[in-house]
PDB file of C-alpha atoms in Angstrom:
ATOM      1  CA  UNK A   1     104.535  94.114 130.309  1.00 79.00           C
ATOM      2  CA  UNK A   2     101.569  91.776 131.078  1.00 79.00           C
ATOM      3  CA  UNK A   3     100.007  92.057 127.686  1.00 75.00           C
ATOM      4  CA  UNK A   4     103.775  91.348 126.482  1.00 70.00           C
ATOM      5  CA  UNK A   5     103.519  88.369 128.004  1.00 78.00           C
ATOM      6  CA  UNK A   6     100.094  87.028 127.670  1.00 78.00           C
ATOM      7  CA  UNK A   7     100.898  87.902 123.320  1.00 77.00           C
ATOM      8  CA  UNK A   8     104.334  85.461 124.043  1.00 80.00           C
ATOM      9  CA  UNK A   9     101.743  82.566 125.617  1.00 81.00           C
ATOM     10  CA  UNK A  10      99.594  83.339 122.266  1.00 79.00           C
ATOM     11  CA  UNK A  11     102.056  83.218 120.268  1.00 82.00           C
ATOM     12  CA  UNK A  12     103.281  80.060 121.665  1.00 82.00           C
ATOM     13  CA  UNK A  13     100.177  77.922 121.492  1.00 80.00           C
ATOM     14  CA  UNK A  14      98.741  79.438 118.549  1.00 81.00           C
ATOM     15  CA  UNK A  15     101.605  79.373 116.756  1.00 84.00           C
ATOM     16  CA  UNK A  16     100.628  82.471 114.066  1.00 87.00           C
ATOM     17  CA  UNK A  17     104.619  82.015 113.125  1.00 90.00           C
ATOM     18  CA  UNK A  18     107.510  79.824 113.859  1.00 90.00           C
ATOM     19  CA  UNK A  19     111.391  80.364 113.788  1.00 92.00           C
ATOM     20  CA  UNK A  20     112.409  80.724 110.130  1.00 91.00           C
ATOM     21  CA  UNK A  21     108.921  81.708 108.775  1.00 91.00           C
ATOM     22  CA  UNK A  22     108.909  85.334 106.982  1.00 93.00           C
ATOM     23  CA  UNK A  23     106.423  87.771 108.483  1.00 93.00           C
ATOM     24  CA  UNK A  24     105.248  91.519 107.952  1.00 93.00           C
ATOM     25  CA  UNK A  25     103.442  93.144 111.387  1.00 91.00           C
ATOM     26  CA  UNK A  26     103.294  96.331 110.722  1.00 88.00           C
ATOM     27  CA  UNK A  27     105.515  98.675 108.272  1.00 90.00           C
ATOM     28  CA  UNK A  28     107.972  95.598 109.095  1.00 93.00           C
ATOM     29  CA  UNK A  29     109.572  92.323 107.116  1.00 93.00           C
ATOM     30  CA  UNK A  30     111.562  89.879 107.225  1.00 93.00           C
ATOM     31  CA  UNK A  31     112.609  86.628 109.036  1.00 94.00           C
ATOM     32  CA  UNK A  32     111.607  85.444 112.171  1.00 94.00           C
ATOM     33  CA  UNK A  33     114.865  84.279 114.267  1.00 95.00           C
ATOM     34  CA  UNK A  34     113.126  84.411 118.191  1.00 94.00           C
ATOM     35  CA  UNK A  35     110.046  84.464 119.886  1.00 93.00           C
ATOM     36  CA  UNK A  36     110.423  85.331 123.417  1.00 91.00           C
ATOM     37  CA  UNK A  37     108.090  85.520 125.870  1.00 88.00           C
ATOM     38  CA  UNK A  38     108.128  89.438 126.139  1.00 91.00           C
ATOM     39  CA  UNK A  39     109.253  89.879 121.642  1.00 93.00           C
ATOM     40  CA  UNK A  40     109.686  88.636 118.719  1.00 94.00           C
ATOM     41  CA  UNK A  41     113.556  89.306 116.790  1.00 96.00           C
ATOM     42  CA  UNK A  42     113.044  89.381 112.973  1.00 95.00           C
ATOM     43  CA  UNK A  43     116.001  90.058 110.406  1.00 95.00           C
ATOM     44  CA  UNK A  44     114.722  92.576 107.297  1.00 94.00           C
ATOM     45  CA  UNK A  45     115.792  92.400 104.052  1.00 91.00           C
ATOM     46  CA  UNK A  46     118.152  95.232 104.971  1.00 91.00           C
ATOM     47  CA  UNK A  47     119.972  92.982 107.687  1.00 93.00           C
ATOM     48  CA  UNK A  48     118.674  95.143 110.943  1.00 95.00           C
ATOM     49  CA  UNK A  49     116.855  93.397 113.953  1.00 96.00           C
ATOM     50  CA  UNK A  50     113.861  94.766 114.211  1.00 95.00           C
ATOM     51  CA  UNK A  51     112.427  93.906 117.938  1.00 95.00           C
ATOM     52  CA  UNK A  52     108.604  93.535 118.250  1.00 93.00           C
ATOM     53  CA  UNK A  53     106.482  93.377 121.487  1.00 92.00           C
ATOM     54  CA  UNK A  54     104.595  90.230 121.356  1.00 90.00           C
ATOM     55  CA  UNK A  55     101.443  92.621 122.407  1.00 88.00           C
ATOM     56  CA  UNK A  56     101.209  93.652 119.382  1.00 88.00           C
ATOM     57  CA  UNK A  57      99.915  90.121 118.058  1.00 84.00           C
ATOM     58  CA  UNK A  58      96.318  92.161 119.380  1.00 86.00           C
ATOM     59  CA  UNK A  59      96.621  95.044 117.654  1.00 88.00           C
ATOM     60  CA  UNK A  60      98.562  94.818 114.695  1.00 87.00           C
ATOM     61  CA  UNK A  61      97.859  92.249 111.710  1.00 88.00           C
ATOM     62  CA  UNK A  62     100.450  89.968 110.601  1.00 89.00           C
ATOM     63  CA  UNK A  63     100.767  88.039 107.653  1.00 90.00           C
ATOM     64  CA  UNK A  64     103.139  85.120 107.646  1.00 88.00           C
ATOM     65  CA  UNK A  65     104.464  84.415 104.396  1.00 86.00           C
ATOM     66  CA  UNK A  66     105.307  80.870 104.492  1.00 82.00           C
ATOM     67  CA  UNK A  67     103.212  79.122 107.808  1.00 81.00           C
ATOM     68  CA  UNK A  68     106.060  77.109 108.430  1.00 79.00           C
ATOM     69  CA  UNK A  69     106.649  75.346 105.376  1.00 82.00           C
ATOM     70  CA  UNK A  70     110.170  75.690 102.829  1.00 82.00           C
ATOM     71  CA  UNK A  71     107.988  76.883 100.144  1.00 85.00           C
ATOM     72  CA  UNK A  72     106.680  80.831  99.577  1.00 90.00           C
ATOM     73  CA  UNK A  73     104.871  82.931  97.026  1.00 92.00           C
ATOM     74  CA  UNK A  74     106.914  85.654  95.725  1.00 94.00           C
ATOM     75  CA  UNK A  75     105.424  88.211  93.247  1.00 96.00           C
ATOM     76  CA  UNK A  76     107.318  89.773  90.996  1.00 97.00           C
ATOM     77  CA  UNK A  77     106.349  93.281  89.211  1.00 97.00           C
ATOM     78  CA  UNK A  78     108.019  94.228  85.695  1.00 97.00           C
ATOM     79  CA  UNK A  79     106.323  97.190  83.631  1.00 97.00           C
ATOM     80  CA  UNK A  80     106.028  98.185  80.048  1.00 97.00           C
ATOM     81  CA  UNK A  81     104.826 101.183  78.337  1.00 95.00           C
ATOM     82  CA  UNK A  82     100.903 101.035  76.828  1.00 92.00           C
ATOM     83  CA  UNK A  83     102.676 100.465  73.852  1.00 92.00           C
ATOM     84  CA  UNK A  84     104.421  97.597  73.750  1.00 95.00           C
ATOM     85  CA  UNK A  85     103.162  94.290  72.759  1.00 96.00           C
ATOM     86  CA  UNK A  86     101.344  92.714  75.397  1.00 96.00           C
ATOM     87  CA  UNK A  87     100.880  88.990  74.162  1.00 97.00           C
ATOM     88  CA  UNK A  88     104.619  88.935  73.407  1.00 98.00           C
ATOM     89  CA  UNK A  89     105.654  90.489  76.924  1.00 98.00           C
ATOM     90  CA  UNK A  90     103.259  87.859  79.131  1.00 98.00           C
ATOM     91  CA  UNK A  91     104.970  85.138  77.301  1.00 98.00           C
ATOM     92  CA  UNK A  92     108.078  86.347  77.964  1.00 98.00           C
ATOM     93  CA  UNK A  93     107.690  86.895  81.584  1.00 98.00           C
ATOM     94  CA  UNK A  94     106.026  83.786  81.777  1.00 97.00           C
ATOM     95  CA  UNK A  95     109.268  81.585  80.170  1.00 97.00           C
ATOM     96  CA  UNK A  96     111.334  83.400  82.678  1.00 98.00           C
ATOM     97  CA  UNK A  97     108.861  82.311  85.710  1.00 97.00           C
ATOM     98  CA  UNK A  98     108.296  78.787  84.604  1.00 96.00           C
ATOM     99  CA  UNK A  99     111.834  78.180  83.635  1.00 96.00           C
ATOM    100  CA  UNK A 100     113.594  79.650  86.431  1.00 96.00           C
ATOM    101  CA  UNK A 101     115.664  77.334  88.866  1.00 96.00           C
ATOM    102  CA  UNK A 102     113.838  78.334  92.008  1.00 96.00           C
ATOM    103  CA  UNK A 103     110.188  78.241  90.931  1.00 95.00           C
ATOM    104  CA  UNK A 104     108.351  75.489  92.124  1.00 90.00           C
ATOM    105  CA  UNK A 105     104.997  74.405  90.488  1.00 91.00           C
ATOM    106  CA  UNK A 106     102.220  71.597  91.265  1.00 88.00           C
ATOM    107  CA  UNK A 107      99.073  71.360  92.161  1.00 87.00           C
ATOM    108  CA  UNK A 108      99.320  73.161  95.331  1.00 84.00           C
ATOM    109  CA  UNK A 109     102.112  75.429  94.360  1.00 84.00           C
ATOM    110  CA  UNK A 110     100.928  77.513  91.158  1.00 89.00           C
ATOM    111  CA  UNK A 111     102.068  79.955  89.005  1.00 94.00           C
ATOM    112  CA  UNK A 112     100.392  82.986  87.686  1.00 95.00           C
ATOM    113  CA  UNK A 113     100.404  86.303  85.372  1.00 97.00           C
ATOM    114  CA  UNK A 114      98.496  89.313  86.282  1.00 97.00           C
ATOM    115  CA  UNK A 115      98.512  92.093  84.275  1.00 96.00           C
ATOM    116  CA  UNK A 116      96.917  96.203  85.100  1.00 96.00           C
ATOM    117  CA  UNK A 117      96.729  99.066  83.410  1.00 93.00           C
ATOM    118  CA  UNK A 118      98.188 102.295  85.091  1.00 91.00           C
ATOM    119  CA  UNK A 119      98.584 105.776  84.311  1.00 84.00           C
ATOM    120  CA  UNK A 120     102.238 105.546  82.983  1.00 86.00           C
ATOM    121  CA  UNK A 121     102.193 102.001  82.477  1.00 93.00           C
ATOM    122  CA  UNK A 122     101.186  98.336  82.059  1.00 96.00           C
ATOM    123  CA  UNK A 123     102.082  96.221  85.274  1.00 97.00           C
ATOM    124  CA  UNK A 124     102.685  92.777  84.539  1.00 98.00           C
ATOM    125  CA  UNK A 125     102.641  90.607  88.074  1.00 98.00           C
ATOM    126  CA  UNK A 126     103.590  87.173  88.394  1.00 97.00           C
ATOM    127  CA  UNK A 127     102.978  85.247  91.685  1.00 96.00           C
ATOM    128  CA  UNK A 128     104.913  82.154  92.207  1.00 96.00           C
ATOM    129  CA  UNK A 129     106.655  79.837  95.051  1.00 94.00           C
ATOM    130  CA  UNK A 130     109.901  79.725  95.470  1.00 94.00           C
ATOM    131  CA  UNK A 131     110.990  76.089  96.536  1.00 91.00           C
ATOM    132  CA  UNK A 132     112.854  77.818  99.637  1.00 89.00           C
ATOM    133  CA  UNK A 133     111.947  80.948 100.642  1.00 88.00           C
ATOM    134  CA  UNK A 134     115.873  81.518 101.600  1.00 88.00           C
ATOM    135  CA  UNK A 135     116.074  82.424  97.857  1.00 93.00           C
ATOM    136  CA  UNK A 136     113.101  84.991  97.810  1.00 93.00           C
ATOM    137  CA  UNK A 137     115.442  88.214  96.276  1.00 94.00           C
ATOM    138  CA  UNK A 138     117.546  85.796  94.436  1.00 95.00           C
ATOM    139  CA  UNK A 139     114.480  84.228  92.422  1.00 97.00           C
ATOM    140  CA  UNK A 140     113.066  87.662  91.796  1.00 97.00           C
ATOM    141  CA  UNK A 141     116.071  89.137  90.780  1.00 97.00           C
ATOM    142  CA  UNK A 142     117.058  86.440  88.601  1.00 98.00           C
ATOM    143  CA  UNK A 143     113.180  86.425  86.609  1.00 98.00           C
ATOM    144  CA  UNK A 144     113.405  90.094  86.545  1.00 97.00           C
ATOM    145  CA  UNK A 145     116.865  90.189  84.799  1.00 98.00           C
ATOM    146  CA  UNK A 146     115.831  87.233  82.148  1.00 97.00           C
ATOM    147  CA  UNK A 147     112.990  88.947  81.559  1.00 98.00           C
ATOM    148  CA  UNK A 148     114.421  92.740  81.444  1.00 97.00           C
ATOM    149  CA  UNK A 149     117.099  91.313  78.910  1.00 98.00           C
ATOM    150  CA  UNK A 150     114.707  89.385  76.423  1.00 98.00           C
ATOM    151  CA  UNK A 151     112.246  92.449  76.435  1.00 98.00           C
ATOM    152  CA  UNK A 152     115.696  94.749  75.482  1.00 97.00           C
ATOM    153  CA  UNK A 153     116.342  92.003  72.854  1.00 97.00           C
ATOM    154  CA  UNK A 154     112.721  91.840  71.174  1.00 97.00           C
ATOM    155  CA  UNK A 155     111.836  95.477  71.362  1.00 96.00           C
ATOM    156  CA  UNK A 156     109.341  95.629  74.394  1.00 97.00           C
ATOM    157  CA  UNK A 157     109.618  98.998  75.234  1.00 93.00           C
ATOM    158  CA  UNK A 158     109.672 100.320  79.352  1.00 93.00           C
ATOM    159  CA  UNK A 159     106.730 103.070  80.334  1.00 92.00           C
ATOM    160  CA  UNK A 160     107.430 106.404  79.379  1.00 85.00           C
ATOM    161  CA  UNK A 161     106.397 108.923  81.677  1.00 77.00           C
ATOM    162  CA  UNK A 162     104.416 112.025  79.867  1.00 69.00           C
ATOM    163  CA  UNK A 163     104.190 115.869  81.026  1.00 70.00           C
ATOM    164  CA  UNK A 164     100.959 117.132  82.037  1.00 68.00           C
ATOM    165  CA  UNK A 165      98.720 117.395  79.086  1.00 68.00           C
ATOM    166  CA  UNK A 166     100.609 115.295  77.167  1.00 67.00           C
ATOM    167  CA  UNK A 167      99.125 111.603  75.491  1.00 58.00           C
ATOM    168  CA  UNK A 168     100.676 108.963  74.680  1.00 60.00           C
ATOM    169  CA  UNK A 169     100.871 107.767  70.920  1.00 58.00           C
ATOM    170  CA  UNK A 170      98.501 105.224  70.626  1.00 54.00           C
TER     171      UNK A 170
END
């Protein structure tokens, strides 16, 4: 109970989150809506209250995605099959990042396209901010739907997954 409430005072002057930010300690995310002197409330994704002891400010990390400000990096994933064409599915993804209503871009708030190569697949990753991180899902399921619908439209094909001993045509 004491370290409950010495994490609260922490918390308090230190200020590692604020009401309204969007945090992961642990296994859990989602928004912050009270910081007691004894927890912290958050809402997940899911809509349940998830109830954390402030004590575990010591031994748990936590990563706050916004630090207080309106605007928050959201990644999105989308994946193609070794396959497909590359070049054409980047620029793709990247119209339907840079032209979507909730992306925000400046100096401080950039845009980018990562791509990886992965047994079944090619992961293409963009990381962006959203210009209020109330529309986190909203942004990435509107970017992944634009995108999901051009590739469908020009031919980019999804991974394939392969039996054991199988290899893909290349």
């Amino acid at each position: 109970m004491a370290a409950n409430i010495v994490g609260g005072v922490i918390i308090a002057f230190q200020k590692p989150y604020r009401i309204g930010d969007r945090i992961t300690m642990g296994s859990d995310y989602g928004e912050v809506t009270d910081i007691g002197l004894m927890e912290t409330q958050i809402i997940t994704p899911d809509d349940n209250l998830v109830t954390i002891p402030n004590n575990k400010i010591f031994t748990q990390n936590v990563a706050c995605a916004n630090a207080g400000m309106a605007e928050m990096m959201v990644v999105i994933d989308i994946y193609i099959d070794h396959d497909a064409d590359i070049t054409r599915a980047i620029e793709i993804f990247r119209e339907a990042v840079t032209t979507s209503r909730y992306i925000y871009i400046s100096d401080r708030c950039f845009y980018t396209i990562l791509t990886e190569n992965q047994l079944h697949s090619v992961r293409l990753r963009a990381r962006a901010y959203v210009w209020d991180l109330r529309d986190e899902f909203e942004c990435k399921a509107e970017i992944s739907k634009r995108t999901k619908e051009t590739f469908q439209r020009e031919g980019i094909i999804p991974p394939r997954f392969y039996l054991p001993g199988e290899l893909p045509v290349s």
